[in-house]
Short mmCIF file of C-alpha atoms and ligand atoms in Angstrom, two decimals:
data_model
loop_
_atom_site.label_atom_id
_atom_site.label_comp_id
_atom_site.label_asym_id
_atom_site.label_seq_id
_atom_site.Cartn_x
_atom_site.Cartn_y
_atom_site.Cartn_z
CA MET A 147 20.75 15.93 2.25
CA THR A 148 17.26 14.38 2.22
CA GLY A 149 14.03 14.46 0.21
CA THR A 150 10.78 13.07 0.29
CA ILE A 151 9.29 10.48 -2.28
CA SER A 152 8.18 12.78 -5.15
CA GLN A 153 4.35 13.19 -5.25
CA SER A 154 4.41 16.05 -7.93
CA VAL A 155 2.71 15.76 -11.14
CA VAL A 156 5.18 15.03 -14.05
CA SER A 157 3.68 16.00 -17.19
CA SER A 158 6.00 14.92 -20.04
CA PRO A 159 4.22 13.02 -22.82
CA ILE A 160 3.98 9.30 -22.37
CA THR A 161 3.88 7.23 -25.73
CA ASP A 162 2.27 4.05 -26.52
CA HIS A 163 5.89 2.80 -26.83
CA ASP A 164 6.63 3.74 -23.32
CA ILE A 165 3.64 2.02 -21.94
CA ALA A 166 4.35 -1.22 -23.94
CA ALA A 167 7.84 -1.24 -22.79
CA ALA A 168 6.82 -0.76 -19.03
CA PHE A 169 3.93 -3.37 -19.49
CA PRO A 170 5.04 -5.86 -22.11
CA HIS A 171 2.67 -8.61 -23.54
CA ASN A 172 3.74 -12.21 -23.77
CA GLY A 173 5.95 -12.36 -20.68
CA GLY A 174 8.41 -9.88 -21.70
CA THR A 175 10.68 -8.22 -19.06
CA PRO A 176 9.20 -4.94 -17.84
CA ASP A 177 11.59 -1.90 -18.79
CA ARG A 178 12.21 -0.97 -15.03
CA GLY A 179 12.96 2.61 -15.73
CA GLN A 180 9.85 3.18 -17.84
CA ARG A 181 7.99 1.35 -15.02
CA LEU A 182 8.94 4.03 -12.74
CA VAL A 183 8.21 6.91 -14.97
CA LEU A 184 4.56 5.72 -15.41
CA ALA A 185 4.28 4.64 -11.55
CA ARG A 186 5.45 8.23 -10.58
CA ARG A 187 3.18 9.75 -12.91
CA LEU A 188 0.11 7.84 -11.61
CA GLN A 189 1.19 8.72 -8.31
CA GLY A 190 1.19 12.36 -8.88
CA TYR A 191 -2.18 12.00 -10.44
CA TYR A 192 -3.72 10.10 -7.40
CA SER A 193 -1.95 12.79 -4.97
CA ALA A 194 -3.57 15.64 -6.98
CA TYR A 195 -7.00 13.88 -7.17
CA LEU A 196 -7.04 13.29 -3.45
CA ALA A 197 -6.10 16.72 -2.58
CA GLY A 198 -8.26 18.65 0.07
CA ALA A 199 -11.03 20.95 -1.07
CA GLU A 200 -8.69 23.92 -0.50
CA ALA A 201 -6.93 22.64 -3.68
CA PHE A 202 -10.00 22.38 -5.78
CA GLU A 203 -8.65 24.53 -8.60
CA ASP A 204 -5.87 21.94 -9.16
CA ILE A 205 -7.80 18.66 -8.85
CA PRO A 206 -7.76 16.86 -11.96
CA ARG A 207 -11.21 15.62 -13.40
CA LEU A 208 -11.35 11.64 -13.41
CA ASN A 209 -10.96 9.80 -16.61
CA GLU A 210 -10.30 12.97 -18.69
CA ASP A 211 -6.54 12.37 -19.30
CA PRO A 212 -6.21 9.75 -21.75
CA GLN A 213 -2.64 9.11 -21.03
CA ILE A 214 -3.56 8.19 -17.28
CA ALA A 215 -6.31 6.14 -18.58
CA ALA A 216 -3.96 4.25 -20.75
CA ILE A 217 -1.47 3.67 -18.14
CA GLU A 218 -3.91 2.40 -15.94
CA GLN A 219 -5.55 -0.08 -18.22
CA ALA A 220 -1.97 -1.22 -19.26
CA TRP A 221 -1.08 -1.75 -15.57
CA LEU A 222 -4.32 -3.74 -14.91
CA ASP A 223 -4.08 -5.98 -17.80
CA TRP A 224 -0.41 -6.69 -17.02
CA GLU A 225 -1.26 -7.43 -13.50
CA ASP A 226 -4.00 -9.74 -14.37
CA ALA A 227 -1.78 -11.51 -16.82
CA GLN A 228 0.52 -12.37 -14.03
CA VAL A 229 -2.30 -14.20 -12.16
CA ASP A 230 -2.44 -17.75 -12.44
CA PRO A 231 -6.13 -18.58 -12.82
CA GLY A 232 -5.67 -21.99 -11.52
CA LEU A 233 -4.88 -20.50 -8.17
CA LEU A 234 -8.50 -18.68 -8.02
CA PRO A 235 -11.06 -20.16 -5.69
CA GLU A 236 -13.99 -21.84 -7.74
CA GLN A 237 -16.61 -21.49 -5.19
CA ALA A 238 -17.72 -18.86 -2.67
CA GLY A 239 -17.47 -21.51 -0.15
CA GLU A 240 -13.99 -22.14 -0.42
CA PHE A 241 -13.16 -18.39 -0.21
CA ALA A 242 -12.50 -18.06 3.48
CA ASP A 243 -9.81 -20.82 3.77
CA TRP A 244 -8.21 -19.73 0.38
CA PHE A 245 -8.09 -15.97 1.58
CA THR A 246 -6.54 -17.04 5.02
CA ASP A 247 -4.01 -19.19 3.10
CA LEU A 248 -3.06 -16.26 0.99
CA ARG A 249 -2.74 -13.55 3.81
CA ASP A 250 -0.80 -16.15 5.95
CA ARG A 251 1.74 -16.56 3.23
CA HIS A 252 2.29 -12.73 2.85
CA VAL A 253 3.65 -11.95 6.14
CA GLN A 254 7.29 -11.62 5.06
CA PRO A 255 8.73 -13.68 7.90
CA GLU A 256 12.48 -13.26 6.84
CA PHE A 257 11.99 -9.38 6.12
CA CYS A 258 10.30 -9.06 9.77
CA GLN A 259 13.21 -10.81 11.30
CA TYR A 260 15.63 -8.61 9.62
CA LEU A 261 13.88 -5.58 10.77
CA ALA A 262 13.55 -6.88 14.43
CA GLN A 263 17.21 -8.38 14.80
CA GLU A 264 19.52 -6.98 12.10
CA ALA A 265 18.47 -3.65 10.38
CA THR A 266 20.58 -0.37 11.15
CA LEU A 267 18.67 2.85 12.19
CA GLU A 268 19.06 4.06 8.61
CA GLU A 269 17.43 0.90 7.28
CA ILE A 270 14.54 1.25 9.42
CA ALA A 271 14.36 4.91 8.72
CA LEU A 272 14.27 3.97 4.84
CA PHE A 273 11.61 1.25 5.12
CA PHE A 274 9.49 3.56 7.28
CA LEU A 275 9.41 6.15 4.75
CA ALA A 276 8.93 3.92 1.87
CA GLU A 277 5.49 3.14 3.60
CA GLU A 278 4.77 7.13 3.55
CA LEU A 279 3.02 7.09 0.25
CA VAL A 280 0.45 4.44 1.90
CA ASP A 281 0.38 5.32 5.53
CA SER A 282 0.22 8.90 5.32
CA ARG A 283 -3.39 8.64 3.74
CA PHE A 284 -4.54 5.55 5.02
CA ASP A 285 -7.58 6.94 6.49
CA ASP A 286 -8.75 8.15 3.03
CA LEU A 287 -8.12 4.69 1.57
CA VAL A 288 -10.45 3.17 4.31
CA ALA A 289 -12.90 6.19 3.43
CA LEU A 290 -12.90 5.27 -0.16
CA ALA A 291 -13.48 1.54 0.60
CA GLN A 292 -16.63 2.41 2.78
CA ILE A 293 -18.65 4.18 -0.20
CA GLY A 294 -21.57 1.95 -1.13
CA ALA A 295 -21.21 -0.66 1.59
CA THR A 296 -24.08 -1.23 3.93
CA GLY A 297 -25.05 -2.81 7.30
CA THR A 298 -22.24 -4.86 9.11
CA SER A 299 -19.90 -4.34 6.32
CA LYS A 300 -19.99 -0.65 6.58
CA LEU A 301 -19.91 -0.70 10.33
CA THR A 302 -16.70 -2.83 10.00
CA MET A 303 -15.06 -0.26 8.02
CA ALA A 304 -16.41 2.54 9.95
CA GLU A 305 -14.68 0.99 13.17
CA ASN A 306 -11.44 0.65 11.18
CA TYR A 307 -11.93 4.29 10.28
CA TRP A 308 -12.63 5.52 13.82
CA ASP A 309 -9.55 3.71 14.75
CA GLU A 310 -7.64 5.67 12.16
CA MET A 311 -9.15 8.86 13.76
CA GLY A 312 -7.46 7.92 17.12
CA GLU A 313 -10.85 7.20 18.31
CA GLY A 314 -11.66 11.06 18.11
CA LYS A 315 -8.34 12.08 20.10
CA LEU A 316 -6.50 14.46 17.58
CA GLU A 317 -3.18 13.49 19.23
CA ARG A 318 -3.83 9.90 18.55
CA MET A 319 -4.79 10.25 14.86
CA HIS A 320 -2.89 7.61 13.02
CA THR A 321 -1.81 9.92 10.23
CA LEU A 322 -0.56 12.51 12.76
CA LEU A 323 1.34 9.85 14.71
CA PHE A 324 2.77 8.58 11.57
CA GLU A 325 3.86 12.36 10.56
CA HIS A 326 5.64 12.52 13.88
CA SER A 327 7.63 9.49 13.44
CA ALA A 328 8.32 10.49 9.77
CA LYS A 329 9.98 13.45 10.82
CA TYR A 330 12.36 11.59 13.19
CA MET A 331 13.09 9.04 10.28
CA ARG A 332 13.91 11.84 7.70
CA ARG A 333 16.14 13.29 10.29
CA GLN A 334 18.13 9.94 10.46
CA LEU A 335 18.35 9.65 6.84
CA ALA A 336 19.53 13.23 6.74
CA ASP A 337 22.16 12.77 9.17
CA HIS A 338 23.43 9.81 7.22
CA ALA A 339 23.42 11.81 3.85
CA VAL A 340 21.17 9.42 2.39
CA ASN A 341 18.99 11.11 -0.29
CA LEU A 342 15.64 9.42 -0.33
CA ALA A 343 14.89 10.49 -4.03
CA ASP A 344 17.81 8.40 -4.94
CA LEU A 345 15.87 5.39 -3.76
CA GLU A 346 12.75 6.14 -5.87
CA CYS A 347 11.58 2.83 -7.64
CA ALA A 348 8.47 1.52 -9.40
CA GLU A 349 7.80 -0.87 -6.58
CA VAL A 350 7.45 1.59 -3.82
CA PHE A 351 5.07 3.79 -6.25
CA GLU A 352 3.13 0.71 -7.32
CA ASN A 353 2.53 -0.34 -3.88
CA ALA A 354 0.92 2.68 -3.20
CA ASN A 355 -0.75 3.22 -6.44
CA LEU A 356 -2.69 -0.08 -6.37
CA VAL A 357 -4.90 0.84 -3.66
CA LEU A 358 -5.31 4.16 -4.98
CA LEU A 359 -6.37 2.85 -8.31
CA TYR A 360 -8.69 0.49 -6.88
CA GLY A 361 -10.13 3.04 -4.54
CA ILE A 362 -10.71 5.72 -6.87
CA HIS A 363 -12.26 3.89 -9.59
CA ARG A 364 -15.42 2.57 -8.26
CA HIS A 365 -15.90 -0.64 -10.63
CA LEU A 366 -12.61 -1.89 -9.07
CA ALA A 367 -14.13 -1.63 -5.33
CA PRO A 368 -13.99 -5.42 -4.80
CA ARG A 369 -10.42 -5.62 -5.56
CA GLY A 370 -9.80 -2.63 -3.44
CA LEU A 371 -11.69 -4.57 -0.35
CA ALA A 372 -9.57 -7.60 -1.23
CA ALA A 373 -6.32 -5.54 -1.25
CA MET A 374 -7.18 -3.75 2.08
CA GLY A 375 -7.89 -7.00 3.82
CA VAL A 376 -4.55 -8.48 2.73
CA MET A 377 -2.65 -5.39 3.95
CA GLU A 378 -4.44 -5.13 7.33
CA TYR A 379 -3.95 -8.74 8.17
CA SER A 380 -0.14 -8.82 7.23
CA ALA A 381 0.65 -5.53 8.86
CA PRO A 382 0.73 -6.67 12.67
CA GLY A 383 3.79 -8.86 12.20
CA ARG A 384 5.77 -6.16 10.44
CA PHE A 385 4.66 -3.50 13.01
CA GLN A 386 5.78 -5.94 15.78
CA ALA A 387 9.26 -6.17 14.00
CA MET A 388 9.62 -2.57 13.74
CA VAL A 389 8.70 -1.95 17.49
CA ASP A 390 11.34 -4.54 18.37
CA GLY A 391 13.96 -3.15 15.67
CA CYS A 392 13.30 0.44 16.92
CA THR A 393 13.53 -0.70 20.71
CA ARG A 394 16.83 -2.46 20.05
CA LEU A 395 18.22 0.67 18.49
CA ASP A 396 17.07 3.10 21.41
CA VAL A 397 14.48 5.01 19.09
CA PRO A 398 12.51 7.30 21.40
CA ALA A 399 8.97 5.69 22.65
CA ASP A 400 7.06 8.37 21.22
CA VAL A 401 8.50 7.72 17.82
CA ILE A 402 7.63 3.89 17.94
CA ALA A 403 3.99 4.74 19.33
CA TYR A 404 2.51 4.67 15.61
CA GLN A 405 3.92 0.92 15.17
CA ARG A 406 2.82 0.01 18.56
CA ILE A 407 -0.61 1.08 18.16
CA HIS A 408 -0.94 -1.06 14.81
CA VAL A 409 0.17 -4.28 16.17
CA HIS A 410 -3.08 -5.09 17.91
CA VAL A 411 -5.35 -2.71 15.90
CA ASP A 412 -4.59 -4.14 12.55
CA ALA A 413 -5.20 -7.84 13.78
CA ASP A 414 -8.58 -6.87 14.69
CA HIS A 415 -9.10 -5.15 11.43
CA GLY A 416 -7.77 -8.02 9.20
CA ALA A 417 -9.88 -10.51 10.82
CA GLU A 418 -13.20 -8.56 10.72
CA TRP A 419 -12.36 -7.49 7.24
CA LEU A 420 -12.55 -11.19 5.78
CA ASP A 421 -15.65 -12.09 8.02
CA ASN A 422 -17.78 -9.01 7.52
CA VAL A 423 -16.72 -7.52 4.33
CA LEU A 424 -15.21 -9.90 2.11
CA VAL A 425 -17.20 -13.13 2.68
CA PRO A 426 -20.65 -11.47 2.35
CA LEU A 427 -19.44 -9.75 -0.99
CA VAL A 428 -18.12 -13.08 -2.52
CA ASN A 429 -21.26 -14.92 -1.66
CA ARG A 430 -23.05 -12.24 -3.85
CA SER A 431 -22.11 -13.65 -7.15
CA PRO A 432 -19.30 -15.70 -8.96
CA ALA A 433 -18.21 -12.44 -10.78
CA ALA A 434 -17.59 -10.86 -7.24
CA LEU A 435 -15.85 -13.78 -6.18
CA ARG A 436 -13.51 -13.58 -9.15
CA GLU A 437 -12.84 -9.77 -8.64
CA VAL A 438 -12.01 -10.13 -4.96
CA SER A 439 -9.85 -13.13 -5.48
CA ARG A 440 -8.01 -11.36 -8.27
CA GLY A 441 -7.64 -8.15 -6.32
CA ALA A 442 -6.13 -10.37 -3.49
CA LEU A 443 -3.50 -12.06 -5.64
CA VAL A 444 -2.53 -8.89 -7.41
CA ARG A 445 -1.91 -7.35 -4.12
CA GLU A 446 0.12 -10.10 -2.99
CA ARG A 447 2.43 -9.93 -6.26
CA VAL A 448 2.57 -6.16 -5.90
CA GLY A 449 3.36 -6.26 -2.02
CA THR A 450 5.96 -9.04 -2.46
CA ALA A 451 7.83 -7.10 -5.12
CA TYR A 452 7.71 -3.94 -2.89
CA TYR A 453 9.09 -5.83 0.15
CA ASP A 454 11.76 -7.58 -1.93
CA GLN A 455 12.98 -4.17 -3.51
CA VAL A 456 12.90 -1.99 -0.25
CA TRP A 457 14.80 -4.95 1.67
CA GLN A 458 17.39 -4.71 -1.22
CA GLN A 459 17.80 -1.00 -1.10
CA MET A 460 17.99 -1.27 2.86
CA LYS A 461 20.86 -3.66 2.46
CA ALA A 462 22.70 -1.36 -0.06
CA LEU A 463 22.88 1.36 2.58
CA ARG A 464 25.30 -0.51 4.58
FE1 FE2 B 764 -3.73 3.05 11.11
FE1 FE2 B 765 -5.67 -0.76 10.32
#
């Protein structure tokens, strides 16, 4: 038996108390169960919001649901409270080195080594499918990021988008390649009686929700650009580890194609994103520098929590 990570809209009422338990003030420990309920709720909302035109009758209006707005604000505030202001760069001139340091430490070398050398096929499949909430719509995330950009910045993101489109070849479209591999990975879990729905956790949803939150709400655009920059840069090492792990486990070549493509493509995306998108943006104003830097640090926290949690769940399959 298997399932997919739930993307359905759950509409039971959420109280202020639920929100406060999930995102406590003053350094309290978040209630993980509540955190999952709220993260799942946001994921359902974002998925419905980004649905295709044919689903227009069910697409929610932006900012019309006060519960969604309350969850988003509480989450944003909680994440900002986790950021140590002393870690933020003070001058735009420091930003490129600062960002390079951050993304260099966000590559999870131990986790990558585990994927490459130790993980079982079920563990690899679990990680692959945990990535689904992001990777299955990465092209839309790039599309959202491009809005309002101009010149070289827009062109850089357009090139990234064109890569997502398989450079115009349907069979090389990244989301289609991902879905092809996901089918194989779902079968692996089903064959081993792993139910993906049992493994749902707040960290997996929040990892996906963060870039959706930043992408959908235009005033958070600088944070979205920073988060995407961190993700692109840190991806190649993990993709290489997945290629190595899958090869070790005799996964068919067509299933590994998705990961193989990203080893090189994302290395280019990560470098160009910094030089052409983020550096010009932070040079515009101290406020833009602050937003971009906060976005990068929040992405680092959310991403690290996600990899730690998924790794634990992988090892629990043994
Ligand atoms: Fe891609
Ligand atoms: Fe990419």
